[in-house]
mmCIF file of C-alpha atoms and ligand atoms in Angstrom:
data_model
loop_
_atom_site.group_PDB
_atom_site.id
_atom_site.type_symbol
_atom_site.label_atom_id
_atom_site.label_comp_id
_atom_site.label_asym_id
_atom_site.label_seq_id
_atom_site.Cartn_x
_atom_site.Cartn_y
_atom_site.Cartn_z
ATOM 1 C CA MET A 291 -8.110 -7.592 17.955
ATOM 2 C CA ILE A 292 -10.110 -5.405 15.815
ATOM 3 C CA HIS A 293 -11.934 -2.802 18.500
ATOM 4 C CA ARG A 294 -14.638 -0.308 17.480
ATOM 5 C CA SER A 295 -16.124 2.544 18.875
ATOM 6 C CA ALA A 296 -19.749 2.624 19.835
ATOM 7 C CA SER A 297 -21.037 2.772 16.618
ATOM 8 C CA GLY A 298 -19.096 0.214 15.736
ATOM 9 C CA LYS A 299 -16.165 2.172 13.244
ATOM 10 C CA ALA A 300 -12.979 0.925 13.795
ATOM 11 C CA LEU A 301 -10.836 4.028 16.123
ATOM 12 C CA VAL A 302 -8.763 6.306 13.818
ATOM 13 C CA CYS A 303 -5.554 8.204 15.921
ATOM 14 C CA LEU A 304 -3.592 10.875 14.599
ATOM 15 C CA GLY A 305 0.135 10.814 15.991
ATOM 16 C CA ILE A 306 2.717 13.561 16.299
ATOM 17 C CA GLU A 307 6.269 12.679 16.299
ATOM 18 C CA SER A 308 8.458 15.414 17.522
ATOM 19 C CA THR A 309 11.529 14.287 19.719
ATOM 20 C CA ALA A 310 14.744 15.108 17.691
ATOM 21 C CA HIS A 311 15.588 15.070 13.465
ATOM 22 C CA THR A 312 11.890 13.703 12.826
ATOM 23 C CA ALA A 313 8.763 15.316 12.225
ATOM 24 C CA GLY A 314 6.164 12.973 11.982
ATOM 25 C CA MET A 315 2.506 12.772 11.199
ATOM 26 C CA ALA A 316 0.378 9.708 10.854
ATOM 27 C CA VAL A 317 -3.085 8.016 11.065
ATOM 28 C CA ALA A 318 -3.697 4.690 12.100
ATOM 29 C CA SER A 319 -6.877 2.692 12.697
ATOM 30 C CA SER A 320 -7.629 0.180 15.571
ATOM 31 C CA LYS A 321 -7.821 -2.608 12.003
ATOM 32 C CA GLY A 322 -3.882 -1.991 13.184
ATOM 33 C CA GLU A 323 -3.998 -0.319 9.468
ATOM 34 C CA ILE A 324 -1.562 2.857 9.361
ATOM 35 C CA LEU A 325 -3.723 4.798 6.954
ATOM 36 C CA THR A 326 -1.156 7.593 6.278
ATOM 37 C CA ASN A 327 2.684 7.919 7.531
ATOM 38 C CA VAL A 328 4.272 11.370 6.664
ATOM 39 C CA ASN A 329 7.221 12.167 7.946
ATOM 40 C CA ALA A 330 10.222 15.056 7.379
ATOM 41 C CA VAL A 331 14.218 14.652 8.748
ATOM 42 C CA TYR A 332 16.000 17.534 10.272
ATOM 43 C CA LYS A 333 19.594 18.004 8.473
ATOM 44 C CA ALA A 334 22.094 19.539 10.641
ATOM 45 C CA PRO A 335 24.594 21.530 8.593
ATOM 46 C CA MET A 336 27.692 19.349 7.513
ATOM 47 C CA GLY A 337 30.308 18.312 10.744
ATOM 48 C CA GLN A 338 27.461 19.353 12.986
ATOM 49 C CA GLY A 339 24.708 17.788 15.912
ATOM 50 C CA ILE A 340 21.491 18.440 15.901
ATOM 51 C CA HIS A 341 20.499 21.885 17.128
ATOM 52 C CA PRO A 342 17.675 21.465 19.209
ATOM 53 C CA ARG A 343 16.615 25.284 18.641
ATOM 54 C CA GLU A 344 16.880 24.951 14.833
ATOM 55 C CA ALA A 345 15.281 21.809 14.817
ATOM 56 C CA ALA A 346 12.391 22.935 16.743
ATOM 57 C CA GLN A 347 11.946 25.512 14.062
ATOM 58 C CA HIS A 348 12.290 22.529 11.005
ATOM 59 C CA HIS A 349 9.482 20.817 13.071
ATOM 60 C CA CYS A 350 7.006 24.158 13.281
ATOM 61 C CA ASP A 351 7.623 24.719 9.630
ATOM 62 C CA VAL A 352 7.047 21.085 8.488
ATOM 63 C CA LEU A 353 4.177 20.189 10.739
ATOM 64 C CA PRO A 354 1.026 22.647 9.116
ATOM 65 C CA THR A 355 2.499 21.077 5.289
ATOM 66 C CA MET A 356 2.177 18.002 7.194
ATOM 67 C CA LEU A 357 -1.420 18.131 8.552
ATOM 68 C CA ARG A 358 -2.637 19.258 4.910
ATOM 69 C CA ARG A 359 -0.523 16.423 3.314
ATOM 70 C CA VAL A 360 -2.618 14.110 6.371
ATOM 71 C CA ILE A 361 -5.713 15.254 5.297
ATOM 72 C CA TYR A 362 -5.599 15.010 1.731
ATOM 73 C CA LYS A 363 -4.399 11.314 1.749
ATOM 74 C CA LEU A 364 -7.092 10.660 4.316
ATOM 75 C CA ASP A 365 -9.900 10.933 2.436
ATOM 76 C CA ILE A 366 -12.017 10.152 5.742
ATOM 77 C CA GLY A 367 -11.706 13.582 6.864
ATOM 78 C CA LEU A 368 -10.325 14.570 10.170
ATOM 79 C CA ASP A 369 -14.070 14.390 11.523
ATOM 80 C CA ALA A 370 -12.854 10.570 11.580
ATOM 81 C CA VAL A 371 -10.233 10.902 14.110
ATOM 82 C CA ASP A 372 -11.134 9.479 17.893
ATOM 83 C CA CYS A 373 -7.932 11.069 19.642
ATOM 84 C CA ILE A 374 -4.507 13.167 19.211
ATOM 85 C CA SER A 375 -1.651 11.198 19.750
ATOM 86 C CA PHE A 376 1.775 12.671 20.522
ATOM 87 C CA SER A 377 5.254 12.033 21.927
ATOM 88 C CA SER A 378 5.817 13.601 25.090
ATOM 89 C CA GLY A 379 9.108 12.098 25.554
ATOM 90 C CA PRO A 380 11.982 11.650 26.100
ATOM 91 C CA GLY A 381 13.826 13.721 23.682
ATOM 92 C CA LEU A 382 14.516 17.076 23.476
ATOM 93 C CA GLY A 383 13.345 20.134 25.509
ATOM 94 C CA PRO A 384 12.126 22.470 22.190
ATOM 95 C CA VAL A 385 11.537 19.727 19.536
ATOM 96 C CA LEU A 386 9.314 18.101 22.041
ATOM 97 C CA ARG A 387 7.242 20.799 23.413
ATOM 98 C CA THR A 388 7.276 22.473 19.254
ATOM 99 C CA GLY A 389 4.931 18.945 18.712
ATOM 100 C CA ALA A 390 3.162 18.742 21.608
ATOM 101 C CA THR A 391 2.041 22.191 20.861
ATOM 102 C CA PHE A 392 0.870 21.009 17.819
ATOM 103 C CA ALA A 393 -1.158 18.173 19.299
ATOM 104 C CA ARG A 394 -2.554 20.199 21.746
ATOM 105 C CA ALA A 395 -4.150 23.176 19.314
ATOM 106 C CA LEU A 396 -5.407 20.404 17.302
ATOM 107 C CA ALA A 397 -7.297 18.183 20.198
ATOM 108 C CA LEU A 398 -8.746 21.198 21.359
ATOM 109 C CA TRP A 399 -9.658 22.608 17.853
ATOM 110 C CA LEU A 400 -10.954 19.213 16.958
ATOM 111 C CA GLU A 401 -12.527 18.446 20.912
ATOM 112 C CA LYS A 402 -10.863 14.949 20.521
ATOM 113 C CA PRO A 403 -9.299 13.405 23.881
ATOM 114 C CA LEU A 404 -5.617 14.455 24.477
ATOM 115 C CA ILE A 405 -2.910 10.867 24.575
ATOM 116 C CA PRO A 406 1.011 11.086 25.842
ATOM 117 C CA ILE A 407 2.643 8.473 24.098
ATOM 118 C CA HIS A 408 6.388 6.914 25.167
ATOM 119 C CA HIS A 409 8.895 7.395 22.573
ATOM 120 C CA ALA A 410 10.311 4.263 22.939
ATOM 121 C CA ILE A 411 6.779 2.576 23.722
ATOM 122 C CA GLY A 412 5.772 3.516 19.613
ATOM 123 C CA HIS A 413 9.365 1.737 18.314
ATOM 124 C CA ILE A 414 8.231 -1.652 20.367
ATOM 125 C CA GLU A 415 4.946 -1.263 19.652
ATOM 126 C CA ILE A 416 4.799 -0.521 15.784
ATOM 127 C CA ALA A 417 7.310 -3.273 15.464
ATOM 128 C CA SER A 418 5.151 -5.982 17.639
ATOM 129 C CA LEU A 419 2.319 -4.091 15.132
ATOM 130 C CA MET A 420 4.814 -5.041 11.631
ATOM 131 C CA THR A 421 6.200 -8.599 13.014
ATOM 132 C CA GLY A 422 3.442 -10.237 15.117
ATOM 133 C CA ALA A 423 6.049 -10.451 17.778
ATOM 134 C CA GLU A 424 3.524 -10.923 21.141
ATOM 135 C CA ASP A 425 5.928 -11.034 23.982
ATOM 136 C CA PRO A 426 9.181 -10.771 23.017
ATOM 137 C CA LEU A 427 12.875 -10.316 24.383
ATOM 138 C CA VAL A 428 13.192 -6.197 23.145
ATOM 139 C CA LEU A 429 16.234 -4.892 21.736
ATOM 140 C CA LEU A 430 15.433 -1.193 21.252
ATOM 141 C CA VAL A 431 18.796 0.326 19.048
ATOM 142 C CA SER A 432 18.363 3.973 17.912
ATOM 143 C CA GLY A 433 20.020 7.653 18.562
ATOM 144 C CA GLY A 434 18.289 7.954 22.378
ATOM 145 C CA HIS A 435 17.905 4.377 23.072
ATOM 146 C CA THR A 436 19.886 1.074 23.860
ATOM 147 C CA SER A 437 18.116 -0.873 25.983
ATOM 148 C CA ILE A 438 17.579 -4.363 26.250
ATOM 149 C CA ALA A 439 14.027 -5.006 27.778
ATOM 150 C CA ALA A 440 11.167 -7.784 28.282
ATOM 151 C CA PHE A 441 7.403 -7.090 30.069
ATOM 152 C CA GLY A 442 6.462 -8.390 33.184
ATOM 153 C CA ASP A 443 3.914 -6.746 35.632
ATOM 154 C CA GLY A 444 2.416 -3.378 33.775
ATOM 155 C CA PHE A 445 5.982 -2.363 33.082
ATOM 156 C CA TRP A 446 8.549 -2.677 30.562
ATOM 157 C CA ARG A 447 11.890 -4.013 32.902
ATOM 158 C CA VAL A 448 14.849 -2.651 31.213
ATOM 159 C CA TYR A 449 17.864 -6.415 31.472
ATOM 160 C CA GLY A 450 20.366 -4.158 30.230
ATOM 161 C CA GLU A 451 21.421 -1.213 28.375
ATOM 162 C CA THR A 452 24.294 1.745 27.981
ATOM 163 C CA GLU A 453 26.092 2.779 30.527
ATOM 164 C CA ASP A 454 26.790 5.803 28.556
ATOM 165 C CA ILE A 455 26.605 6.949 25.316
ATOM 166 C CA THR A 456 23.920 5.136 22.930
ATOM 167 C CA LEU A 457 24.727 2.468 19.882
ATOM 168 C CA GLY A 458 23.245 5.119 17.224
ATOM 169 C CA ASN A 459 25.338 8.115 19.020
ATOM 170 C CA LEU A 460 28.314 6.509 18.839
ATOM 171 C CA LEU A 461 28.053 5.557 15.047
ATOM 172 C CA ASP A 462 26.613 9.188 14.428
ATOM 173 C CA VAL A 463 29.558 10.830 16.466
ATOM 174 C CA PHE A 464 31.873 8.459 14.986
ATOM 175 C CA ALA A 465 30.978 8.950 10.957
ATOM 176 C CA ARG A 466 30.745 13.508 12.154
ATOM 177 C CA GLU A 467 34.287 12.936 13.686
ATOM 178 C CA ALA A 468 35.310 11.287 9.801
ATOM 179 C CA GLY A 469 34.307 13.270 7.770
ATOM 180 C CA LEU A 470 31.284 11.138 6.626
ATOM 181 C CA SER A 471 27.672 11.558 6.326
ATOM 182 C CA PHE A 472 24.495 12.218 8.989
ATOM 183 C CA PRO A 473 23.278 10.151 10.203
ATOM 184 C CA GLY A 474 26.314 8.067 9.991
ATOM 185 C CA GLY A 475 25.191 4.157 10.856
ATOM 186 C CA ALA A 476 23.675 2.929 7.039
ATOM 187 C CA VAL A 477 27.096 4.635 5.333
ATOM 188 C CA ILE A 478 29.364 2.892 8.351
ATOM 189 C CA GLU A 479 27.432 -0.259 7.671
ATOM 190 C CA ASP A 480 28.083 -0.110 3.935
ATOM 191 C CA LEU A 481 31.838 1.051 3.972
ATOM 192 C CA ALA A 482 32.107 -2.326 7.105
ATOM 193 C CA LYS A 483 31.314 -4.457 4.306
ATOM 194 C CA LYS A 484 34.821 -3.322 2.551
ATOM 195 C CA GLY A 485 36.901 -4.013 5.223
ATOM 196 C CA ARG A 486 38.873 -7.109 5.549
ATOM 197 C CA ASN A 487 40.710 -6.396 8.853
ATOM 198 C CA TYR A 488 40.140 -6.477 12.290
ATOM 199 C CA ILE A 489 41.915 -4.015 14.392
ATOM 200 C CA GLU A 490 41.671 -4.386 17.866
ATOM 201 C CA LEU A 491 39.401 -2.194 19.988
ATOM 202 C CA PRO A 492 38.124 -1.642 23.342
ATOM 203 C CA TYR A 493 35.197 -4.345 24.400
ATOM 204 C CA VAL A 494 33.459 -3.110 27.655
ATOM 205 C CA VAL A 495 30.394 -5.417 29.535
ATOM 206 C CA LYS A 496 29.354 -4.249 32.808
ATOM 207 C CA GLY A 497 27.620 -6.593 34.393
ATOM 208 C CA ASN A 498 24.782 -6.768 31.690
ATOM 209 C CA ASP A 499 25.490 -3.170 30.554
ATOM 210 C CA VAL A 500 27.602 -1.949 27.659
ATOM 211 C CA SER A 501 30.034 0.930 27.183
ATOM 212 C CA TYR A 502 30.492 3.163 23.936
ATOM 213 C CA SER A 503 32.352 6.066 25.219
ATOM 214 C CA GLY A 504 35.785 4.420 25.167
ATOM 215 C CA LEU A 505 35.247 2.404 21.693
ATOM 216 C CA LEU A 506 34.339 5.758 20.585
ATOM 217 C CA THR A 507 37.638 7.472 21.220
ATOM 218 C CA ALA A 508 39.843 4.303 20.000
ATOM 219 C CA ALA A 509 38.036 3.578 16.836
ATOM 220 C CA LEU A 510 38.545 7.595 16.209
ATOM 221 C CA LYS A 511 42.137 7.079 17.262
ATOM 222 C CA ARG A 512 42.675 3.960 14.709
ATOM 223 C CA LEU A 513 41.572 6.201 12.622
ATOM 224 C CA LYS A 514 43.856 8.791 13.163
ATOM 225 C CA ASP A 515 46.728 6.421 13.166
ATOM 226 C CA GLY A 516 46.280 6.229 9.580
ATOM 227 C CA ASN A 517 44.052 2.659 9.120
ATOM 228 C CA GLY A 518 41.793 2.255 6.884
ATOM 229 C CA ILE A 519 38.418 3.322 6.904
ATOM 230 C CA GLU A 520 36.543 0.336 6.161
ATOM 231 C CA ASP A 521 38.804 -1.461 8.429
ATOM 232 C CA VAL A 522 38.270 0.747 10.974
ATOM 233 C CA CYS A 523 34.005 0.634 10.370
ATOM 234 C CA PHE A 524 33.934 -3.289 10.106
ATOM 235 C CA SER A 525 36.077 -3.557 13.957
ATOM 236 C CA LEU A 526 33.638 -1.005 15.342
ATOM 237 C CA GLN A 527 30.887 -2.724 14.213
ATOM 238 C CA GLU A 528 31.476 -6.341 15.672
ATOM 239 C CA VAL A 529 32.646 -4.957 18.249
ATOM 240 C CA ALA A 530 29.711 -2.535 19.504
ATOM 241 C CA PHE A 531 27.611 -4.982 17.960
ATOM 242 C CA SER A 532 29.025 -8.144 19.605
ATOM 243 C CA MET A 533 28.686 -6.529 22.934
ATOM 244 C CA LEU A 534 25.141 -5.987 22.937
ATOM 245 C CA THR A 535 24.683 -9.512 21.520
ATOM 246 C CA GLU A 536 26.722 -10.540 24.741
ATOM 247 C CA ALA A 537 24.103 -9.032 27.183
ATOM 248 C CA THR A 538 20.723 -9.920 24.909
ATOM 249 C CA GLU A 539 21.354 -13.135 24.898
ATOM 250 C CA ARG A 540 22.114 -13.215 28.581
ATOM 251 C CA ALA A 541 18.762 -11.430 29.014
ATOM 252 C CA LEU A 542 17.179 -14.269 26.968
ATOM 253 C CA ALA A 543 19.076 -16.678 28.731
ATOM 254 C CA HIS A 544 17.297 -15.057 32.227
ATOM 255 C CA THR A 545 14.225 -14.757 30.705
ATOM 256 C CA GLU A 546 13.420 -17.462 28.666
ATOM 257 C CA ARG A 547 11.330 -15.304 26.118
ATOM 258 C CA LYS A 548 10.978 -17.154 22.923
ATOM 259 C CA GLU A 549 11.078 -13.911 20.701
ATOM 260 C CA VAL A 550 13.440 -11.494 19.826
ATOM 261 C CA LEU A 551 11.884 -8.345 18.768
ATOM 262 C CA LEU A 552 14.911 -5.855 17.200
ATOM 263 C CA THR A 553 13.410 -2.291 17.257
ATOM 264 C CA GLY A 554 14.560 1.538 15.992
ATOM 265 C CA GLY A 555 17.129 3.045 13.788
ATOM 266 C CA VAL A 556 20.378 0.841 14.411
ATOM 267 C CA ALA A 557 17.741 -2.288 13.517
ATOM 268 C CA ALA A 558 18.322 -1.949 10.128
ATOM 269 C CA ASN A 559 21.645 -3.040 10.130
ATOM 270 C CA ALA A 560 22.437 -6.714 8.080
ATOM 271 C CA ARG A 561 25.288 -7.152 10.569
ATOM 272 C CA LEU A 562 23.334 -6.695 14.021
ATOM 273 C CA GLN A 563 20.421 -8.660 12.718
ATOM 274 C CA ASN A 564 22.441 -11.441 11.841
ATOM 275 C CA MET A 565 24.202 -11.497 15.062
ATOM 276 C CA ILE A 566 20.205 -11.074 16.945
ATOM 277 C CA ASN A 567 19.520 -13.797 14.884
ATOM 278 C CA SER A 568 22.253 -16.330 15.358
ATOM 279 C CA ILE A 569 21.670 -16.396 19.297
ATOM 280 C CA ALA A 570 17.932 -16.682 19.371
ATOM 281 C CA GLN A 571 18.093 -19.904 17.132
ATOM 282 C CA ASP A 572 20.914 -21.252 19.676
ATOM 283 C CA HIS A 573 18.312 -20.194 22.063
ATOM 284 C CA GLY A 574 15.097 -21.736 20.416
ATOM 285 C CA ALA A 575 13.778 -17.983 20.022
ATOM 286 C CA GLU A 576 12.385 -16.804 16.993
ATOM 287 C CA ALA A 577 14.059 -13.464 15.994
ATOM 288 C CA TYR A 578 11.429 -10.625 14.587
ATOM 289 C CA VAL A 579 13.111 -7.165 13.173
ATOM 290 C CA VAL A 580 11.261 -3.883 12.581
ATOM 291 C CA PRO A 581 10.574 -3.343 8.751
ATOM 292 C CA LYS A 582 12.969 -0.853 7.698
ATOM 293 C CA GLU A 583 10.061 1.476 6.611
ATOM 294 C CA TYR A 584 9.082 1.862 10.608
ATOM 295 C CA SER A 585 12.535 1.286 12.038
ATOM 296 C CA GLY A 586 13.734 5.059 12.753
ATOM 297 C CA ASP A 587 11.119 7.230 14.072
ATOM 298 C CA SER A 588 8.290 8.153 12.729
ATOM 299 C CA GLY A 589 4.231 9.278 13.175
ATOM 300 C CA ALA A 590 3.220 5.812 12.705
ATOM 301 C CA GLN A 591 4.695 4.732 16.083
ATOM 302 C CA ILE A 592 2.518 7.354 18.033
ATOM 303 C CA ALA A 593 -0.109 6.555 16.128
ATOM 304 C CA TRP A 594 -0.675 3.067 16.464
ATOM 305 C CA THR A 595 0.733 3.029 20.202
ATOM 306 C CA GLY A 596 -1.683 6.170 20.577
ATOM 307 C CA ILE A 597 -4.644 3.959 19.314
ATOM 308 C CA LEU A 598 -3.473 1.354 22.266
ATOM 309 C CA ALA A 599 -3.179 3.587 24.669
ATOM 310 C CA PHE A 600 -6.820 5.429 24.167
ATOM 311 C CA GLN A 601 -8.730 1.916 23.778
ATOM 312 C CA SER A 602 -6.997 1.459 27.540
ATOM 313 C CA GLY A 603 -8.156 4.189 29.042
ATOM 314 C CA VAL A 604 -4.981 6.513 29.002
ATOM 315 C CA ARG A 605 -5.805 10.710 28.196
ATOM 316 C CA VAL A 606 -4.170 13.650 29.353
ATOM 317 C CA ASP A 607 -5.825 17.263 29.993
ATOM 318 C CA VAL A 608 -4.415 19.811 27.964
ATOM 319 C CA GLU A 609 -3.583 21.822 31.099
ATOM 320 C CA ARG A 610 -1.279 18.895 32.470
ATOM 321 C CA SER A 611 0.029 17.506 29.339
ATOM 322 C CA PHE A 612 3.777 18.486 29.939
ATOM 323 C CA VAL A 613 6.941 17.084 28.098
ATOM 324 C CA LYS A 614 9.525 15.122 29.784
ATOM 325 C CA PRO A 615 12.814 14.878 28.503
ATOM 326 C CA LYS A 616 14.080 12.550 30.175
ATOM 327 C CA TRP A 617 11.362 9.376 30.635
ATOM 328 C CA ARG A 618 13.093 6.055 31.106
ATOM 329 C CA LEU A 619 10.900 3.653 29.332
ATOM 330 C CA ASP A 620 10.762 1.358 32.682
ATOM 331 C CA GLU A 621 8.452 4.382 34.549
ATOM 332 C CA VAL A 622 5.799 3.944 32.318
ATOM 333 C CA ARG A 623 2.846 1.499 33.212
ATOM 334 C CA ILE A 624 1.143 -0.099 30.021
ATOM 335 C CA PRO A 625 -2.071 -0.959 30.918
ATOM 336 C CA TRP A 626 -2.779 -2.643 27.712
ATOM 337 C CA ARG A 627 -0.509 -5.662 27.643
HETATM 338 P P1 LIG B 735 15.264 7.749 19.459
HETATM 339 O O1 LIG B 735 14.061 7.239 18.367
HETATM 340 O O2 LIG B 735 15.746 6.596 20.538
HETATM 341 O O3 LIG B 735 14.417 8.964 20.347
HETATM 342 P P2 LIG B 735 16.676 8.775 17.334
HETATM 343 O O4 LIG B 735 15.552 9.921 17.007
HETATM 344 O O5 LIG B 735 17.851 9.165 16.991
HETATM 345 O O6 LIG B 735 16.778 8.037 18.566
HETATM 346 P P3 LIG B 735 15.767 6.735 14.751
HETATM 347 O O7 LIG B 735 15.482 7.743 14.342
HETATM 348 O O8 LIG B 735 15.094 5.367 15.459
HETATM 349 O O9 LIG B 735 16.257 7.303 16.810
HETATM 350 O O10 LIG B 735 17.593 5.955 14.571
HETATM 351 C C1 LIG B 735 18.428 6.414 13.741
HETATM 352 C C2 LIG B 735 19.135 5.470 14.181
HETATM 353 O O11 LIG B 735 20.042 5.265 13.305
HETATM 354 C C3 LIG B 735 20.918 6.696 13.934
HETATM 355 O O12 LIG B 735 21.488 6.810 14.774
HETATM 356 C C4 LIG B 735 21.247 6.380 12.209
HETATM 357 O O13 LIG B 735 22.549 6.382 12.370
HETATM 358 C C5 LIG B 735 21.133 4.754 12.711
HETATM 359 N N1 LIG B 735 20.560 3.898 11.550
HETATM 360 C C6 LIG B 735 20.173 4.292 10.712
HETATM 361 N N2 LIG B 735 20.088 2.834 9.425
HETATM 362 C C7 LIG B 735 21.320 2.460 9.616
HETATM 363 C C8 LIG B 735 22.035 1.495 9.938
HETATM 364 N N3 LIG B 735 21.518 0.463 8.393
HETATM 365 N N4 LIG B 735 22.940 0.803 10.314
HETATM 366 C C9 LIG B 735 23.551 1.341 11.695
HETATM 367 N N5 LIG B 735 22.401 2.584 12.526
HETATM 368 C C10 LIG B 735 21.870 2.340 11.543
#
């Protein structure tokens, strides 16, 4: 549906992403267009994880240049922007505060409403926009999330999740410890394609939740024991993805949804797509995968969700626009679904 302001023009939102590695800025319109989407990723030194203060400094350095690029690319001028959205959580405190400060300053300067967005809901809404999925069972897999969720009575209900580390974290930490480059998911996917032998690894599904920390330790041990990296990557993917596919299939049978939507950075993985596709087929459901361009963190997910939230009257006063590093997906009331 195309929504318009009182003057009849489509609504326009400038969204700012800043939860982890990626600083992003994008402009979306209520016609469902992403007018511009500019992102920059902080890279930790080889062998190290993300350092929140360094990442915050990176985002602080790149956001002003991004704003100039957005204005240049937009050619409608900042006056055309109806609201400013920002990811207010979950994420790393110093990084979240950098994006929030930038968004607050812009909202005050332009005298436009400020819209707080839950980052994971951004992953779901951009995937829904790009694929056309309407009422899916969602599998959100990224560095910060491993959640199986379906919408009901105003909230995303979580039907399964990780009990410890996320799927993205499993892949990234394994890659880092194995001396592979960061982020590790795509590198592991490439190596796994060359794996020929399955090596036994712990498969841990508890109720409808998964647990990955024992799998990480075991995979690293198999590597240390002298198994080839290709075989370990192949086995790691098979076990980690099968665990999640089993839990997703159970949630699909329970919720009887007719769509499954795979989103988040790990959704780019062809083997995982393949497994989810196969359970969807078994249950007569349609499988949708977020396009690769929008699978990882981006300003686009925040700008588009900003449009949806703005149209539903979601706003926050600058003085009350706190960030929420531990905000859960199922705590957010969604008025637009
Ligand atoms: P969140 O979005 O929950 O805050 P994040 O910012 O770390 O977490 P994303 O940018 O959505 O997450 O995704 C990054 C993750 O995606 C990393 O863990 C990365 O290894 C993984 N990833 C990217 N490409 C692939 C791939 N082809 N196969 C598997 N994993 C992948």
